[in-house]
Short mmCIF file of C-alpha atoms in Angstrom, two decimals:
data_model
loop_
_atom_site.label_atom_id
_atom_site.label_comp_id
_atom_site.label_asym_id
_atom_site.label_seq_id
_atom_site.Cartn_x
_atom_site.Cartn_y
_atom_site.Cartn_z
CA MET A 1 56.10 -5.24 11.71
CA TYR A 2 57.37 -4.70 8.20
CA THR A 3 59.71 -1.74 8.18
CA GLY A 4 61.41 -1.36 4.83
CA GLY A 5 61.54 -2.16 1.13
CA ASN A 6 59.08 -1.67 -1.67
CA ASP A 7 56.05 -3.51 -2.96
CA VAL A 8 54.80 -5.35 0.10
CA THR A 9 51.86 -7.71 -0.43
CA PHE A 10 48.96 -7.95 2.04
CA LYS A 11 46.17 -10.46 2.56
CA ILE A 12 43.19 -8.59 4.02
CA THR A 13 40.07 -10.15 5.52
CA LEU A 14 36.80 -8.21 5.21
CA ALA A 15 33.20 -8.25 6.38
CA TYR A 16 30.51 -6.31 4.56
CA ASP A 17 26.79 -5.79 4.37
CA GLY A 18 26.24 -6.13 0.62
CA THR A 19 22.77 -4.54 0.61
CA ALA A 20 23.75 -1.17 -0.84
CA PHE A 21 26.50 -2.32 -3.22
CA VAL A 22 26.59 -3.36 -6.88
CA GLY A 23 28.73 -6.29 -5.70
CA TRP A 24 32.39 -6.95 -5.01
CA GLN A 25 33.59 -6.00 -8.46
CA ARG A 26 34.10 -2.47 -9.74
CA GLN A 27 31.35 -1.57 -12.24
CA ALA A 28 30.75 1.30 -14.62
CA ALA A 29 28.17 2.74 -12.19
CA GLY A 30 27.40 2.25 -8.50
CA ALA A 31 29.46 1.59 -5.39
CA SER A 32 31.44 -1.68 -5.28
CA ILE A 33 33.52 -2.99 -2.40
CA GLN A 34 36.56 -3.41 -4.67
CA GLY A 35 36.12 0.17 -5.90
CA LEU A 36 35.91 1.61 -2.37
CA LEU A 37 39.03 -0.30 -1.32
CA GLU A 38 40.99 0.73 -4.40
CA GLU A 39 40.08 4.38 -3.87
CA ALA A 40 41.07 4.30 -0.19
CA LEU A 41 44.36 2.53 -1.03
CA ALA A 42 45.19 4.92 -3.87
CA ARG A 43 44.99 7.82 -1.40
CA LEU A 44 47.10 5.91 1.12
CA ASP A 45 49.72 4.70 -1.36
CA HIS A 46 49.78 7.82 -3.60
CA GLY A 47 49.09 5.80 -6.75
CA GLU A 48 46.92 3.12 -8.31
CA VAL A 49 46.46 -0.08 -6.27
CA ILE A 50 44.77 -3.19 -7.67
CA VAL A 51 42.75 -5.27 -5.18
CA SER A 52 41.93 -8.91 -6.04
CA GLY A 53 39.06 -10.55 -4.16
CA ALA A 54 38.79 -14.30 -3.50
CA GLY A 55 35.07 -14.37 -4.26
CA ARG A 56 33.44 -11.92 -6.67
CA THR A 57 30.21 -11.62 -4.69
CA ASP A 58 27.18 -10.31 -6.61
CA ALA A 59 25.05 -7.27 -5.73
CA GLY A 60 23.31 -7.82 -2.38
CA VAL A 61 25.57 -10.73 -1.30
CA HIS A 62 27.25 -10.27 2.09
CA ALA A 63 30.60 -11.33 3.53
CA LEU A 64 31.82 -12.30 6.97
CA GLY A 65 35.28 -13.34 5.76
CA GLN A 66 36.02 -12.18 2.21
CA VAL A 67 39.75 -12.23 1.46
CA ALA A 68 41.57 -9.87 -0.89
CA SER A 69 45.21 -9.37 -1.89
CA LEU A 70 46.97 -6.14 -2.76
CA SER A 71 50.50 -4.72 -3.08
CA LEU A 72 51.66 -1.37 -1.74
CA ARG A 73 54.76 0.69 -2.35
CA ARG A 74 54.47 2.34 1.05
CA ALA A 75 55.90 0.59 4.12
CA ILE A 76 53.09 0.03 6.59
CA ASP A 77 52.30 -2.67 9.16
CA GLY A 78 49.11 -4.75 9.22
CA PRO A 79 47.33 -3.12 12.18
CA SER A 80 48.01 0.37 10.74
CA LEU A 81 46.61 -0.71 7.38
CA VAL A 82 43.45 -2.03 9.12
CA ARG A 83 42.98 1.26 10.98
CA SER A 84 43.70 3.40 7.95
CA LEU A 85 41.25 1.54 5.69
CA ASN A 86 38.48 1.42 8.30
CA ALA A 87 38.84 5.16 8.84
CA SER A 88 38.00 5.85 5.20
CA LEU A 89 35.53 3.04 4.40
CA PRO A 90 31.79 3.33 5.17
CA ASP A 91 30.71 1.37 8.27
CA SER A 92 28.98 -1.22 6.04
CA VAL A 93 32.49 -2.47 5.08
CA ARG A 94 35.06 -3.39 7.73
CA VAL A 95 38.60 -4.70 7.37
CA LEU A 96 39.10 -7.31 10.11
CA GLU A 97 42.74 -8.26 9.52
CA ALA A 98 45.71 -7.42 7.32
CA ASP A 99 48.65 -9.82 7.12
CA LEU A 100 51.91 -9.56 5.20
CA VAL A 101 52.23 -12.42 2.68
CA PRO A 102 54.71 -13.43 -0.05
CA ASP A 103 54.19 -11.59 -3.34
CA THR A 104 53.24 -14.92 -4.92
CA PHE A 105 50.00 -14.88 -2.91
CA HIS A 106 46.82 -14.12 -4.89
CA ALA A 107 43.49 -14.10 -3.02
CA ARG A 108 41.58 -15.85 -5.80
CA TYR A 109 44.11 -18.13 -7.51
CA SER A 110 45.68 -19.29 -4.25
CA ALA A 111 42.33 -20.12 -2.52
CA ARG A 112 41.92 -23.79 -1.54
CA ARG A 113 38.51 -23.75 0.11
CA LYS A 114 35.63 -21.30 0.21
CA THR A 115 32.63 -21.52 2.51
CA TYR A 116 29.28 -19.90 1.81
CA ARG A 117 26.16 -19.79 3.98
CA TYR A 118 22.66 -19.27 2.66
CA ARG A 119 19.99 -18.09 5.12
CA LEU A 120 16.31 -19.00 4.67
CA TRP A 121 13.50 -17.61 6.84
CA ASN A 122 10.62 -20.09 6.98
CA ALA A 123 7.75 -18.52 8.93
CA ASP A 124 4.70 -16.46 8.01
CA VAL A 125 6.12 -13.23 9.40
CA LEU A 126 9.65 -12.07 8.58
CA SER A 127 11.65 -10.45 11.38
CA PRO A 128 12.34 -6.79 10.47
CA PHE A 129 15.95 -7.36 11.58
CA GLU A 130 16.45 -10.13 9.01
CA ARG A 131 14.83 -8.52 5.99
CA GLN A 132 18.12 -7.81 4.20
CA TYR A 133 19.78 -11.08 5.17
CA VAL A 134 17.39 -13.94 4.31
CA TRP A 135 15.15 -15.38 1.64
CA HIS A 136 11.66 -15.37 3.15
CA VAL A 137 10.00 -18.65 2.16
CA CYS A 138 6.40 -19.03 3.39
CA GLY A 139 4.55 -22.33 3.69
CA PRO A 140 5.82 -25.65 5.05
CA LEU A 141 9.32 -26.85 4.12
CA ASP A 142 10.42 -30.45 4.64
CA ARG A 143 13.73 -29.74 6.36
CA ASP A 144 14.76 -33.42 6.47
CA ALA A 145 14.24 -33.77 2.71
CA MET A 146 16.31 -30.62 2.12
CA ALA A 147 19.08 -31.94 4.38
CA ALA A 148 19.18 -35.26 2.51
CA ALA A 149 19.16 -33.57 -0.91
CA ALA A 150 21.91 -31.10 0.06
CA MET A 151 24.40 -33.93 0.70
CA LEU A 152 23.88 -35.37 -2.81
CA ILE A 153 26.11 -32.74 -4.42
CA GLU A 154 29.14 -33.45 -2.22
CA GLY A 155 32.21 -34.60 -4.16
CA ARG A 156 33.86 -33.70 -7.47
CA HIS A 157 31.28 -33.11 -10.20
CA ASP A 158 30.53 -31.14 -13.32
CA PHE A 159 28.24 -28.44 -11.87
CA ALA A 160 27.08 -27.03 -15.25
CA ALA A 161 23.44 -27.53 -14.12
CA PHE A 162 23.96 -24.87 -11.42
CA ARG A 163 25.94 -22.30 -13.40
CA ALA A 164 24.51 -18.83 -14.04
CA ALA A 165 22.31 -18.62 -17.13
CA GLY A 166 24.63 -17.48 -19.91
CA GLY A 167 27.73 -18.26 -17.82
CA LYS A 168 30.82 -18.67 -20.00
CA THR A 169 33.32 -20.35 -17.65
CA ARG A 170 35.42 -22.91 -19.55
CA SER A 171 35.51 -25.67 -16.97
CA THR A 172 32.46 -26.33 -14.81
CA ASP A 173 34.14 -29.07 -12.73
CA ARG A 174 34.30 -28.22 -9.05
CA GLU A 175 34.78 -30.13 -5.82
CA VAL A 176 32.22 -29.66 -3.03
CA PHE A 177 33.76 -30.77 0.27
CA SER A 178 30.63 -30.34 2.36
CA SER A 179 27.00 -29.39 1.58
CA ARG A 180 24.68 -29.35 4.58
CA VAL A 181 21.34 -27.95 5.76
CA VAL A 182 21.32 -27.03 9.44
CA VAL A 183 18.49 -25.59 11.46
CA ALA A 184 19.79 -22.65 13.44
CA PRO A 185 19.06 -22.17 17.12
CA TRP A 186 16.85 -19.13 17.43
CA PRO A 187 14.64 -17.61 20.11
CA PRO A 188 11.13 -18.80 19.19
CA VAL A 189 9.00 -16.17 17.49
CA PRO A 190 5.41 -16.67 18.63
CA PRO A 191 3.40 -18.47 17.43
CA CYS A 192 6.10 -20.37 15.51
CA PRO A 193 7.22 -23.51 17.39
CA LEU A 194 10.15 -24.21 15.04
CA SER A 195 13.16 -22.00 14.54
CA PRO A 196 12.28 -19.94 11.45
CA LEU A 197 15.92 -19.79 10.36
CA ILE A 198 17.25 -22.57 8.11
CA LEU A 199 20.91 -22.39 7.12
CA TYR A 200 22.54 -24.03 4.13
CA GLU A 201 26.33 -24.24 4.45
CA VAL A 202 28.57 -25.30 1.59
CA SER A 203 32.36 -25.56 1.30
CA GLY A 204 34.17 -26.25 -1.93
CA SER A 205 37.31 -25.77 -4.01
CA GLY A 206 35.48 -23.02 -5.87
CA PHE A 207 32.03 -22.11 -7.10
CA LEU A 208 30.52 -21.14 -10.44
CA ARG A 209 28.66 -17.85 -10.62
CA HIS A 210 25.17 -18.26 -9.02
CA MET A 211 26.00 -21.89 -8.15
CA VAL A 212 25.11 -21.66 -4.45
CA ARG A 213 21.93 -19.69 -5.15
CA ASN A 214 20.85 -22.19 -7.83
CA VAL A 215 21.47 -25.13 -5.48
CA VAL A 216 19.35 -23.35 -2.85
CA GLY A 217 16.54 -22.73 -5.35
CA THR A 218 16.61 -26.46 -6.13
CA LEU A 219 16.63 -27.38 -2.41
CA VAL A 220 13.57 -25.21 -1.78
CA GLU A 221 11.64 -26.94 -4.61
CA ILE A 222 12.42 -30.23 -2.83
CA GLY A 223 11.54 -28.76 0.59
CA ARG A 224 8.18 -27.64 -0.75
CA GLY A 225 7.48 -31.21 -1.87
CA ARG A 226 7.29 -30.29 -5.55
CA ARG A 227 10.16 -32.65 -6.32
CA PRO A 228 11.64 -35.75 -4.62
CA ILE A 229 15.02 -35.79 -2.85
CA GLU A 230 16.68 -37.63 -5.78
CA TRP A 231 15.81 -34.78 -8.11
CA MET A 232 18.98 -33.07 -6.86
CA SER A 233 21.12 -35.89 -8.31
CA GLU A 234 19.14 -35.90 -11.56
CA VAL A 235 19.58 -32.16 -12.06
CA LEU A 236 23.31 -32.44 -11.32
CA ALA A 237 23.75 -35.36 -13.76
CA GLY A 238 21.72 -33.55 -16.48
CA ARG A 239 24.23 -30.64 -16.59
CA ASP A 240 21.43 -28.48 -17.99
CA ARG A 241 20.79 -25.14 -16.26
CA ARG A 242 17.14 -25.17 -17.37
CA GLN A 243 16.40 -28.28 -15.27
CA ALA A 244 17.44 -26.78 -11.92
CA GLY A 245 15.31 -24.72 -9.53
CA PRO A 246 15.13 -20.91 -9.60
CA THR A 247 18.03 -18.72 -8.47
CA ALA A 248 17.57 -17.85 -4.79
CA PRO A 249 17.78 -14.10 -3.99
CA ALA A 250 21.24 -12.61 -3.39
CA ARG A 251 20.42 -11.14 0.02
CA GLY A 252 20.36 -14.57 1.74
CA LEU A 253 23.95 -15.39 0.72
CA VAL A 254 27.06 -14.79 2.83
CA LEU A 255 30.69 -15.55 1.95
CA VAL A 256 31.80 -16.96 5.31
CA SER A 257 35.50 -17.76 4.83
CA VAL A 258 38.30 -18.46 2.38
CA GLU A 259 41.13 -20.82 3.27
CA TYR A 260 44.69 -21.14 1.95
CA ASP A 261 47.58 -23.55 2.32
CA ALA A 262 49.70 -22.44 5.27
CA GLY A 263 52.84 -22.51 3.11
CA LEU A 264 51.44 -19.83 0.81
CA LEU A 265 50.92 -17.45 3.70
CA ALA A 266 54.36 -17.64 5.33
CA PRO A 267 56.12 -14.28 4.86
CA GLU A 268 59.30 -14.46 2.80
CA ARG A 269 62.47 -13.48 4.63
CA MET G 1 -12.88 -15.86 15.85
CA TYR G 2 -14.87 -12.76 16.63
CA THR G 3 -17.84 -12.56 14.29
CA GLY G 4 -20.17 -9.73 15.24
CA GLY G 5 -20.79 -6.52 17.15
CA ASN G 6 -19.11 -3.14 17.06
CA ASP G 7 -16.03 -1.63 18.64
CA VAL G 8 -13.81 -4.64 19.20
CA THR G 9 -10.54 -4.02 21.04
CA PHE G 10 -7.28 -5.66 19.99
CA LYS G 11 -3.91 -6.09 21.64
CA ILE G 12 -1.26 -6.24 18.94
CA THR G 13 2.37 -7.27 19.35
CA LEU G 14 4.93 -5.68 17.03
CA ALA G 15 8.58 -5.90 16.06
CA TYR G 16 10.34 -3.03 14.31
CA ASP G 17 13.70 -1.81 13.19
CA GLY G 18 13.62 1.75 14.54
CA THR G 19 16.54 3.02 12.42
CA ALA G 20 14.52 5.00 9.88
CA PHE G 21 11.74 6.26 12.19
CA VAL G 22 11.25 9.38 14.29
CA GLY G 23 10.14 6.99 17.06
CA TRP G 24 6.93 5.28 18.12
CA GLN G 25 4.93 8.45 18.52
CA ARG G 26 3.35 10.42 15.71
CA GLN G 27 5.28 13.67 15.11
CA ALA G 28 4.71 16.78 13.04
CA ALA G 29 7.26 15.52 10.48
CA GLY G 30 8.79 12.13 9.68
CA ALA G 31 7.56 8.53 9.73
CA SER G 32 6.50 7.12 13.11
CA ILE G 33 5.38 3.57 13.85
CA GLN G 34 2.16 4.83 15.49
CA GLY G 35 1.48 7.00 12.43
CA LEU G 36 1.97 4.13 9.97
CA LEU G 37 -0.33 1.88 12.00
CA GLU G 38 -3.02 4.53 12.34
CA GLU G 39 -2.95 5.20 8.60
CA ALA G 40 -3.20 1.49 7.74
CA LEU G 41 -6.04 1.01 10.26
CA ALA G 42 -7.94 4.07 9.04
CA ARG G 43 -8.04 2.55 5.54
CA LEU G 44 -9.10 -0.82 6.93
CA ASP G 45 -11.75 0.55 9.31
CA HIS G 46 -12.97 3.42 7.09
CA GLY G 47 -12.41 6.03 9.81
CA GLU G 48 -9.97 7.32 12.38
CA VAL G 49 -8.37 4.74 14.67
CA ILE G 50 -6.25 5.67 17.71
CA VAL G 51 -3.36 3.32 18.52
CA SER G 52 -1.83 3.39 22.04
CA GLY G 53 1.64 1.92 22.48
CA ALA G 54 2.93 0.42 25.72
CA GLY G 55 6.37 2.03 25.35
CA ARG G 56 6.87 5.30 23.49
CA THR G 57 10.23 4.34 22.01
CA ASP G 58 12.42 7.21 20.80
CA ALA G 59 13.87 7.71 17.32
CA GLY G 60 16.25 4.86 16.49
CA VAL G 61 15.05 2.56 19.30
CA HIS G 62 13.97 -0.92 18.16
CA ALA G 63 11.30 -3.37 19.32
CA LEU G 64 11.01 -7.14 19.40
CA GLY G 65 7.74 -7.13 21.38
CA GLN G 66 6.12 -3.69 21.52
CA VAL G 67 2.42 -3.92 22.48
CA ALA G 68 -0.32 -1.58 21.32
CA SER G 69 -4.09 -1.42 21.82
CA LEU G 70 -6.74 -0.20 19.37
CA SER G 71 -10.48 -0.42 18.80
CA LEU G 72 -12.15 -1.12 15.46
CA ARG G 73 -15.75 -0.81 14.29
CA ARG G 74 -15.24 -3.48 11.67
CA ALA G 75 -15.61 -7.16 12.63
CA ILE G 76 -12.32 -8.90 11.91
CA ASP G 77 -10.44 -11.78 13.50
CA GLY G 78 -6.87 -11.59 14.84
CA PRO G 79 -5.04 -13.51 12.08
CA SER G 80 -6.81 -11.44 9.39
CA LEU G 81 -5.83 -8.23 11.17
CA VAL G 82 -2.18 -9.40 11.29
CA ARG G 83 -2.19 -10.20 7.57
CA SER G 84 -3.98 -6.99 6.60
CA LEU G 85 -1.61 -4.76 8.58
CA ASN G 86 1.55 -6.54 7.40
CA ALA G 87 0.37 -6.19 3.80
CA SER G 88 0.32 -2.41 4.10
CA LEU G 89 3.22 -1.74 6.51
CA PRO G 90 6.86 -1.46 5.33
CA ASP G 91 8.93 -4.59 6.03
CA SER G 92 10.80 -2.74 8.80
CA VAL G 93 7.61 -3.03 10.91
CA ARG G 94 5.87 -6.37 11.46
CA VAL G 95 2.76 -7.24 13.43
CA LEU G 96 3.44 -10.59 15.12
CA GLU G 97 0.10 -11.19 16.85
CA ALA G 98 -3.35 -9.64 17.31
CA ASP G 99 -5.59 -10.80 20.14
CA LEU G 100 -9.11 -9.75 21.09
CA VAL G 101 -9.16 -8.21 24.57
CA PRO G 102 -11.77 -6.52 26.79
CA ASP G 103 -12.34 -2.85 25.97
CA THR G 104 -10.91 -1.98 29.40
CA PHE G 105 -7.47 -3.05 28.14
CA HIS G 106 -5.00 -0.23 27.46
CA ALA G 107 -1.50 -1.14 26.25
CA ARG G 108 0.23 1.49 28.39
CA TYR G 109 -1.92 1.90 31.51
CA SER G 110 -2.51 -1.86 31.88
CA ALA G 111 1.18 -2.85 31.53
CA ARG G 112 2.66 -4.61 34.58
CA ARG G 113 6.21 -5.30 33.43
CA LYS G 114 8.36 -4.06 30.56
CA THR G 115 11.69 -5.52 29.53
CA TYR G 116 14.35 -3.63 27.62
CA ARG G 117 17.70 -4.85 26.29
CA TYR G 118 20.66 -2.62 25.55
CA ARG G 119 23.35 -3.96 23.22
CA LEU G 120 26.99 -2.87 23.51
CA TRP G 121 29.73 -3.83 21.05
CA ASN G 122 33.11 -3.88 22.79
CA ALA G 123 35.81 -4.59 20.21
CA ASP G 124 38.03 -2.45 17.98
CA VAL G 125 36.13 -3.29 14.81
CA LEU G 126 32.34 -3.09 14.63
CA SER G 127 30.55 -5.79 12.63
CA PRO G 128 28.83 -4.19 9.61
CA PHE G 129 25.74 -6.26 10.46
CA GLU G 130 25.47 -4.69 13.92
CA ARG G 131 26.08 -1.05 13.06
CA GLN G 132 22.42 -0.01 13.53
CA TYR G 133 21.84 -2.18 16.61
CA VAL G 134 24.66 -1.50 19.10
CA TRP G 135 26.66 1.20 20.84
CA HIS G 136 30.25 0.65 19.74
CA VAL G 137 32.46 1.14 22.80
CA CYS G 138 36.21 0.76 22.13
CA GLY G 139 38.84 0.10 24.77
CA PRO G 140 38.69 -2.32 27.70
CA LEU G 141 35.49 -2.62 29.75
CA ASP G 142 35.41 -4.31 33.15
CA ARG G 143 32.42 -6.55 32.58
CA ASP G 144 32.36 -7.84 36.16
CA ALA G 145 32.23 -4.30 37.55
CA MET G 146 29.39 -3.45 35.16
CA ALA G 147 27.49 -6.58 36.20
CA ALA G 148 27.87 -5.71 39.90
CA ALA G 149 26.84 -2.08 39.35
CA ALA G 150 23.80 -3.03 37.25
CA MET G 151 22.25 -4.96 40.16
CA LEU G 152 22.46 -1.92 42.47
CA ILE G 153 19.38 -0.30 40.92
CA GLU G 154 17.09 -3.30 41.47
CA GLY G 155 14.08 -2.54 43.71
CA ARG G 156 11.69 0.40 44.17
CA HIS G 157 13.50 3.74 43.97
CA ASP G 158 13.15 7.34 42.93
CA PHE G 159 14.92 7.24 39.55
CA ALA G 160 15.06 11.04 39.05
CA ALA G 161 18.85 10.76 38.50
CA PHE G 162 18.22 8.79 35.30
CA ARG G 163 15.34 10.80 33.85
CA ALA G 164 15.70 12.64 30.55
CA ALA G 165 17.17 16.12 30.86
CA GLY G 166 14.15 18.43 31.08
CA GLY G 167 11.79 15.50 31.76
CA LYS G 168 8.54 16.67 33.36
CA THR G 169 7.02 13.42 34.67
CA ARG G 170 5.29 14.05 38.01
CA SER G 171 6.39 10.92 39.84
CA THR G 172 9.84 9.49 39.24
CA ASP G 173 9.31 6.42 41.47
CA ARG G 174 9.63 3.14 39.59
CA GLU G 175 10.24 -0.49 40.50
CA VAL G 176 13.05 -2.33 38.74
CA PHE G 177 12.48 -6.08 39.05
CA SER G 178 15.74 -7.14 37.44
CA SER G 179 18.81 -5.26 36.13
CA ARG G 180 21.57 -7.49 34.75
CA VAL G 181 24.61 -7.41 32.47
CA VAL G 182 25.09 -10.61 30.49
CA VAL G 183 27.80 -11.43 28.01
CA ALA G 184 26.21 -12.85 24.90
CA PRO G 185 27.48 -15.96 23.19
CA TRP G 186 28.89 -14.91 19.86
CA PRO G 187 31.14 -16.43 17.22
CA PRO G 188 34.58 -14.97 17.97
CA VAL G 189 35.66 -12.19 15.65
CA PRO G 190 39.41 -12.47 15.12
CA PRO G 191 41.52 -11.33 16.81
CA CYS G 192 39.08 -10.74 19.70
CA PRO G 193 39.14 -13.61 22.22
CA LEU G 194 36.08 -12.33 24.13
CA SER G 195 32.56 -12.06 22.77
CA PRO G 196 32.32 -8.45 21.60
CA LEU G 197 28.61 -8.28 22.46
CA ILE G 198 27.61 -7.22 25.98
CA LEU G 199 23.89 -7.16 26.79
CA TYR G 200 22.20 -5.18 29.53
CA GLU G 201 18.71 -6.46 30.31
CA VAL G 202 16.32 -4.62 32.58
CA SER G 203 12.72 -5.35 33.62
CA GLY G 204 10.56 -2.97 35.58
CA SER G 205 7.10 -1.68 36.32
CA GLY G 206 7.81 1.22 34.00
CA PHE G 207 10.66 3.46 32.88
CA LEU G 208 11.22 7.19 32.71
CA ARG G 209 12.15 8.66 29.35
CA HIS G 210 15.87 7.91 28.60
CA MET G 211 16.13 5.99 31.90
CA VAL G 212 17.60 2.80 30.39
CA ARG G 213 20.00 4.76 28.18
CA ASN G 214 21.15 6.89 31.14
CA VAL G 215 21.72 3.79 33.28
CA VAL G 216 23.78 2.30 30.42
CA GLY G 217 25.85 5.49 30.08
CA THR G 218 26.55 5.25 33.82
CA LEU G 219 27.45 1.54 33.56
CA VAL G 220 29.94 2.27 30.79
CA GLU G 221 31.68 4.94 32.90
CA ILE G 222 32.09 2.25 35.59
CA GLY G 223 33.17 -0.37 33.01
CA ARG G 224 35.87 2.02 31.77
CA GLY G 225 37.18 2.32 35.30
CA ARG G 226 36.48 6.03 35.54
CA ARG G 227 34.17 5.43 38.51
CA PRO G 228 33.86 2.68 41.15
CA ILE G 229 30.97 0.20 41.26
CA GLU G 230 29.31 2.04 44.18
CA TRP G 231 29.01 5.19 42.07
CA MET G 232 25.80 3.67 40.66
CA SER G 233 24.19 3.78 44.13
CA GLU G 234 25.49 7.30 44.77
CA VAL G 235 24.06 8.60 41.50
CA LEU G 236 20.71 6.91 42.21
CA ALA G 237 20.55 8.34 45.76
CA GLY G 238 21.52 11.84 44.52
CA ARG G 239 18.42 12.08 42.31
CA ASP G 240 20.29 14.62 40.19
CA ARG G 241 20.39 14.01 36.44
CA ARG G 242 23.67 15.96 36.14
CA GLN G 243 25.51 13.37 38.27
CA ALA G 244 24.76 10.36 36.03
CA GLY G 245 26.73 9.18 32.99
CA PRO G 246 25.96 10.28 29.42
CA THR G 247 22.86 9.07 27.56
CA ALA G 248 23.76 5.96 25.55
CA PRO G 249 22.80 6.12 21.83
CA ALA G 250 19.25 5.09 20.89
CA ARG G 251 20.30 2.46 18.33
CA GLY G 252 21.50 0.01 21.01
CA LEU G 253 18.12 -0.12 22.76
CA VAL G 254 15.38 -2.72 22.12
CA LEU G 255 11.96 -2.98 23.77
CA VAL G 256 11.86 -6.76 24.26
CA SER G 257 8.46 -7.44 25.83
CA VAL G 258 5.52 -6.01 27.75
CA GLU G 259 3.57 -8.15 30.21
CA TYR G 260 0.02 -7.86 31.57
CA ASP G 261 -2.09 -9.54 34.24
CA ALA G 262 -3.82 -12.54 32.70
CA GLY G 263 -7.19 -11.31 34.00
CA LEU G 264 -6.94 -8.14 31.93
CA LEU G 265 -6.48 -10.10 28.73
CA ALA G 266 -9.42 -12.54 29.03
CA PRO G 267 -12.00 -11.68 26.37
CA GLU G 268 -15.38 -10.61 27.76
CA ARG G 269 -18.27 -12.85 26.88
#
């Protein structure tokens, strides 16, 4: 437990249901996760607190393990910070952990690996319990073709083809460590013999805005048989946003985890 | 496919997220699942249609496999009825199947076995994705004691102790075929080493209003160590509602399935 001094820095881990939010980032109008956290922390710390998130998730995107960093003047220990924040946040946002870190730690700049999951529901009828958390794709999908195509983007590449339309990021080089389609175990929904839930899981050094959703839109074109497996490599090599598939809806996307070098997390003494 | 004649009877199977409804049954005010179905069917059949549900789930209670029966004048086949209803229902209610049955079939009176599941979340922090679908119970729960107590209500008994306060049902005798606590597999939520999700699953010939929720409230008193395992048998034998535990919240309860004798379902020829 940290017991003295000023300006202590915390790494907090969060889960949220993004359905009702304008996204992670504070906007001119509407509730954002960053905004809610900053308001709760300002009350706690009696002054402005800036919260930096590892992934700036868009409106409707969810998180199981978003990470944010923040500095407080007030001396408080991690478990108390968790309790205090959860007491003032809505139950759609939960702080899971708060750890003291060196003041050099920054949730976004220090991140080494981020993992996202995209959830597709492939059956005629969509479960009412999944309606905010999947993209409902009707009609047959060739899951093997999607799995083969997904792996074609692994490695270090220029991902300009999958950037958001109008995206202005200077460098579009990123490294994708793993890009896989997995069929989730699921209780069978009659009369569907296959699991309706298809998961796409991708880990990388970082992601361009809309990159995961644009890769998923491209995978679904391939799954539908409108394009061959190799189209994924062609789109990637073309570096032209207009060649890729459509942007998959936000509600199917979940930020699963953000990882850091252990050395960055060790508290200074 | 049924192609002629009048007054065809259907058995429909439904899933719904009960969060935003006043319950299964049509009420003076508020949206009910029965009301939505009857309105959609009245448009389809050009006249009043009565829908009977197997389980009259309360406000906030969910269903994975509710069953209802209804008769239509219009000739329509099962898959078309499913599509037509889903096109006009909100996405929080989905018709999974529609099967032609003899006109002697009645979803409630013909039911032989109903299965309910109650979902408990036992960890300090509640997942934002579960907030509408569990009872969040903090503090340690003795899962083994709950499992042992759950089995004590199996068999044919007078369940008056677990009826709703003020319940007026004539007979309170019911047969419980199976009453079990199972710990669900779940990805661990740090820093919780146990799965936070505890499921109570109960199958019986029928259930009194609030019976499952009152059994769960009693199980949680035992899990908290406030009462011994045998208290479950004492409460049952006492047949006095005031002796049982509190009524568990509606949002943790799911009607999982309703079963019928095969002979009742065979279409008449």
